[in-house]
Amino acid sequence: GNIVPTSSTTIQLALGDAIAISCMRYNNFGKLDFKKFHPGGSLSVKLKTVSDLMLTGYKVPFVNENTNMKDALRIITKKGLGVLLIKKRSITTGILTDGDLKRLNRKFENFQKLKIKTVMKKNPVSVDKNTLAAQALSIMNTKKITSLCVHQNNKKNKTIGFLHIHNILDANIT
C-alpha cells in the first residue's frame, strides 16, 4: 500500500540540526553568545552568570578587619544580608555571619569590644564572576552556606561582588 512519506521530513530536520551545529562550532558560537542573542528565553535564564546577579559597590557588606563587634552588629543590621565580608585594604580576609555573631555573643563577656579579625572565618568561599548561577547555587548547597564572594581572573582574595542565595532564587534559575 501507500506509505505516507514521514521519514523525509525527519531526515530534513536532522540535516538542518547538523548544519546548524556545524556552523555554531565553526564560528565558536557558545553558551554566552546564545545568552546575548536570546536574553528573554528560558535557556538564557539558565545561562545567567554570577556577574549577572551579584551585588556590587556599596551594597557589598564590607567592613575593615579592625572593626569592633559593636560596630559590626550595627553594620550587619543596616546591610540586611546577614553577613559581613572583612577586608584589610583591598584584600578580603574573612567572613562573619549573623549566626556567628549570636554564638560569639554567648561565648564572650566583652563581646562588643572584640575586633572582628580575631573571630572571623578566614578564606571565605569565592567563585569567578563567569560561574553559572546554577553552579553557584550548587556550591552553596554542598557547603551549606548562603552567600559567596565573587572574584575575577583567579584573584580569590580580591572581591569584586557578593552573591546571596536570594539573588539566585529571585532570578528563577531553579
mmCIF file of C-alpha atoms in Angstrom:
data_model
loop_
_atom_site.group_PDB
_atom_site.id
_atom_site.type_symbol
_atom_site.label_atom_id
_atom_site.label_comp_id
_atom_site.label_asym_id
_atom_site.label_seq_id
_atom_site.Cartn_x
_atom_site.Cartn_y
_atom_site.Cartn_z
ATOM 1 C CA GLY A 1 0.000 0.000 0.000
ATOM 2 C CA ASN A 2 0.785 3.691 0.012
ATOM 3 C CA ILE A 3 3.049 4.795 2.849
ATOM 4 C CA VAL A 4 2.946 8.414 3.977
ATOM 5 C CA PRO A 5 6.461 9.946 3.483
ATOM 6 C CA THR A 6 7.180 10.800 7.146
ATOM 7 C CA SER A 7 10.826 9.782 7.073
ATOM 8 C CA SER A 8 11.771 12.534 4.603
ATOM 9 C CA THR A 9 10.653 15.305 6.987
ATOM 10 C CA THR A 10 12.560 13.689 9.850
ATOM 11 C CA ILE A 11 15.696 13.460 7.710
ATOM 12 C CA GLN A 12 15.363 17.157 6.730
ATOM 13 C CA LEU A 13 15.052 18.102 10.404
ATOM 14 C CA ALA A 14 18.158 16.092 11.352
ATOM 15 C CA LEU A 15 20.102 17.550 8.428
ATOM 16 C CA GLY A 16 19.099 21.111 9.426
ATOM 17 C CA ASP A 17 20.227 20.495 13.030
ATOM 18 C CA ALA A 18 23.545 19.041 11.836
ATOM 19 C CA ILE A 19 24.200 22.088 9.643
ATOM 20 C CA ALA A 20 23.290 24.476 12.495
ATOM 21 C CA ILE A 21 25.616 22.711 14.956
ATOM 22 C CA SER A 22 28.454 22.646 12.396
ATOM 23 C CA CYS A 23 28.057 26.403 11.824
ATOM 24 C CA MET A 24 27.991 27.069 15.573
ATOM 25 C CA ARG A 25 31.215 25.111 16.073
ATOM 26 C CA TYR A 26 32.894 26.731 13.066
ATOM 27 C CA ASN A 27 32.069 30.220 14.412
ATOM 28 C CA ASN A 28 32.829 29.297 18.072
ATOM 29 C CA PHE A 29 29.244 30.210 18.981
ATOM 30 C CA GLY A 30 28.868 29.207 22.636
ATOM 31 C CA LYS A 31 26.529 29.466 25.594
ATOM 32 C CA LEU A 32 27.363 33.103 26.313
ATOM 33 C CA ASP A 33 26.679 34.075 22.666
ATOM 34 C CA PHE A 34 23.324 32.321 22.844
ATOM 35 C CA LYS A 35 22.512 34.206 26.049
ATOM 36 C CA LYS A 36 23.440 37.522 24.411
ATOM 37 C CA PHE A 37 21.186 36.969 21.370
ATOM 38 C CA HIS A 38 18.269 35.392 23.272
ATOM 39 C CA PRO A 39 18.152 37.301 26.591
ATOM 40 C CA GLY A 40 14.487 36.555 27.327
ATOM 41 C CA GLY A 41 14.423 32.826 26.661
ATOM 42 C CA SER A 42 14.220 30.098 29.294
ATOM 43 C CA LEU A 43 17.659 28.796 28.277
ATOM 44 C CA SER A 44 19.087 32.289 28.784
ATOM 45 C CA VAL A 45 17.813 32.285 32.380
ATOM 46 C CA LYS A 46 19.666 29.006 32.974
ATOM 47 C CA LEU A 47 22.807 30.573 31.481
ATOM 48 C CA LYS A 48 22.843 33.547 33.858
ATOM 49 C CA THR A 49 26.227 34.014 35.442
ATOM 50 C CA VAL A 50 27.200 35.167 38.906
ATOM 51 C CA SER A 51 28.115 38.610 37.465
ATOM 52 C CA ASP A 52 24.532 38.994 36.160
ATOM 53 C CA LEU A 53 23.128 38.626 39.693
ATOM 54 C CA MET A 54 25.817 39.754 42.159
ATOM 55 C CA LEU A 55 25.699 42.816 44.385
ATOM 56 C CA THR A 56 28.451 45.374 43.763
ATOM 57 C CA GLY A 57 29.763 48.669 45.115
ATOM 58 C CA TYR A 58 28.316 49.946 48.390
ATOM 59 C CA LYS A 59 25.841 47.023 48.514
ATOM 60 C CA VAL A 60 28.705 44.597 49.275
ATOM 61 C CA PRO A 61 28.772 44.250 53.098
ATOM 62 C CA PHE A 62 32.452 45.126 53.607
ATOM 63 C CA VAL A 63 33.972 46.084 56.950
ATOM 64 C CA ASN A 64 37.573 46.708 57.967
ATOM 65 C CA GLU A 65 39.177 43.896 59.978
ATOM 66 C CA ASN A 66 39.810 46.281 62.893
ATOM 67 C CA THR A 67 36.082 46.972 63.290
ATOM 68 C CA ASN A 68 34.842 46.133 66.776
ATOM 69 C CA MET A 69 31.832 43.869 67.284
ATOM 70 C CA LYS A 70 29.580 46.716 68.459
ATOM 71 C CA ASP A 71 30.006 48.450 65.093
ATOM 72 C CA ALA A 72 29.850 45.123 63.227
ATOM 73 C CA LEU A 73 26.409 44.469 64.744
ATOM 74 C CA ARG A 74 25.162 47.879 63.607
ATOM 75 C CA ILE A 75 26.525 47.408 60.064
ATOM 76 C CA ILE A 76 25.230 43.827 59.592
ATOM 77 C CA THR A 77 21.765 45.034 60.611
ATOM 78 C CA LYS A 78 21.941 48.032 58.264
ATOM 79 C CA LYS A 79 23.114 45.966 55.268
ATOM 80 C CA GLY A 80 20.362 43.377 55.851
ATOM 81 C CA LEU A 81 22.186 40.411 54.285
ATOM 82 C CA GLY A 82 23.053 38.517 57.478
ATOM 83 C CA VAL A 83 26.745 38.529 56.635
ATOM 84 C CA LEU A 84 29.839 40.761 56.672
ATOM 85 C CA LEU A 85 32.935 40.491 54.476
ATOM 86 C CA ILE A 86 36.112 41.538 56.230
ATOM 87 C CA LYS A 87 38.830 43.447 54.401
ATOM 88 C CA LYS A 88 42.363 44.588 55.019
ATOM 89 C CA ARG A 89 42.992 47.331 52.448
ATOM 90 C CA SER A 90 41.650 45.812 49.188
ATOM 91 C CA ILE A 91 42.126 42.168 50.240
ATOM 92 C CA THR A 92 39.188 40.098 51.527
ATOM 93 C CA THR A 93 40.455 38.304 54.632
ATOM 94 C CA GLY A 94 37.336 36.790 56.187
ATOM 95 C CA ILE A 95 33.596 36.482 56.635
ATOM 96 C CA LEU A 96 31.230 36.657 59.603
ATOM 97 C CA THR A 97 27.545 35.687 59.617
ATOM 98 C CA ASP A 98 24.739 36.728 61.940
ATOM 99 C CA GLY A 99 24.793 33.147 63.286
ATOM 100 C CA ASP A 100 28.486 33.587 64.145
ATOM 101 C CA LEU A 101 27.647 36.846 65.926
ATOM 102 C CA LYS A 102 24.981 35.167 68.063
ATOM 103 C CA ARG A 103 27.343 32.331 69.060
ATOM 104 C CA LEU A 104 30.165 34.782 69.866
ATOM 105 C CA ASN A 105 27.840 36.972 71.950
ATOM 106 C CA ARG A 106 27.052 33.966 74.174
ATOM 107 C CA LYS A 107 30.723 32.941 74.380
ATOM 108 C CA PHE A 108 32.468 36.247 75.232
ATOM 109 C CA GLU A 109 31.669 38.661 78.062
ATOM 110 C CA ASN A 110 33.472 41.589 76.404
ATOM 111 C CA PHE A 111 31.852 40.759 73.036
ATOM 112 C CA GLN A 112 31.253 44.344 71.873
ATOM 113 C CA LYS A 113 34.925 45.319 72.236
ATOM 114 C CA LEU A 114 36.302 42.334 70.258
ATOM 115 C CA LYS A 115 37.980 43.127 66.933
ATOM 116 C CA ILE A 116 36.281 41.342 64.051
ATOM 117 C CA LYS A 117 39.607 39.952 62.741
ATOM 118 C CA THR A 118 40.052 37.879 65.924
ATOM 119 C CA VAL A 119 36.793 35.938 65.439
ATOM 120 C CA MET A 120 36.101 35.947 61.664
ATOM 121 C CA LYS A 121 36.179 32.814 59.498
ATOM 122 C CA LYS A 122 39.203 33.081 57.216
ATOM 123 C CA ASN A 123 39.245 32.445 53.447
ATOM 124 C CA PRO A 124 35.558 32.833 52.517
ATOM 125 C CA VAL A 125 34.320 30.759 49.579
ATOM 126 C CA SER A 126 34.745 32.703 46.339
ATOM 127 C CA VAL A 127 33.690 31.993 42.747
ATOM 128 C CA ASP A 128 34.668 33.563 39.443
ATOM 129 C CA LYS A 129 32.218 36.122 38.035
ATOM 130 C CA ASN A 130 31.653 33.911 34.948
ATOM 131 C CA THR A 131 30.453 30.938 37.032
ATOM 132 C CA LEU A 132 26.923 29.935 36.076
ATOM 133 C CA ALA A 133 24.390 30.940 38.738
ATOM 134 C CA ALA A 134 23.066 27.360 38.864
ATOM 135 C CA GLN A 135 26.595 26.140 39.650
ATOM 136 C CA ALA A 136 26.961 28.812 42.364
ATOM 137 C CA LEU A 137 23.701 27.578 43.921
ATOM 138 C CA SER A 138 25.050 24.025 43.855
ATOM 139 C CA ILE A 139 28.237 25.183 45.656
ATOM 140 C CA MET A 140 26.119 26.917 48.320
ATOM 141 C CA ASN A 141 24.018 23.778 48.812
ATOM 142 C CA THR A 142 27.063 21.493 49.022
ATOM 143 C CA LYS A 143 28.886 23.736 51.505
ATOM 144 C CA LYS A 144 25.648 24.623 53.388
ATOM 145 C CA ILE A 145 26.253 28.376 53.038
ATOM 146 C CA THR A 146 24.018 31.227 51.873
ATOM 147 C CA SER A 147 26.495 33.544 50.169
ATOM 148 C CA LEU A 148 29.616 33.685 48.040
ATOM 149 C CA CYS A 149 32.326 36.220 47.358
ATOM 150 C CA VAL A 150 32.886 36.929 43.661
ATOM 151 C CA HIS A 151 36.286 37.459 42.038
ATOM 152 C CA GLN A 152 37.756 37.637 38.555
ATOM 153 C CA ASN A 153 40.991 36.485 36.935
ATOM 154 C CA ASN A 154 41.711 33.914 39.704
ATOM 155 C CA LYS A 155 42.277 36.672 42.294
ATOM 156 C CA LYS A 156 40.260 34.920 45.004
ATOM 157 C CA ASN A 157 41.107 37.424 47.740
ATOM 158 C CA LYS A 158 40.076 40.469 45.645
ATOM 159 C CA THR A 159 36.305 40.536 45.975
ATOM 160 C CA ILE A 160 34.503 42.444 43.174
ATOM 161 C CA GLY A 161 30.985 41.389 44.137
ATOM 162 C CA PHE A 162 28.814 39.442 46.541
ATOM 163 C CA LEU A 163 26.174 36.824 45.787
ATOM 164 C CA HIS A 164 23.452 35.892 48.274
ATOM 165 C CA ILE A 165 21.278 32.818 47.716
ATOM 166 C CA HIS A 166 18.233 35.122 47.407
ATOM 167 C CA ASN A 167 19.827 36.806 44.369
ATOM 168 C CA ILE A 168 19.746 33.423 42.623
ATOM 169 C CA LEU A 169 16.307 32.335 43.820
ATOM 170 C CA ASP A 170 14.778 35.688 42.782
ATOM 171 C CA ALA A 171 16.123 35.149 39.247
ATOM 172 C CA ASN A 172 14.160 31.860 38.871
ATOM 173 C CA ILE A 173 17.257 29.853 37.940
ATOM 174 C CA THR A 174 15.922 26.679 39.554
#
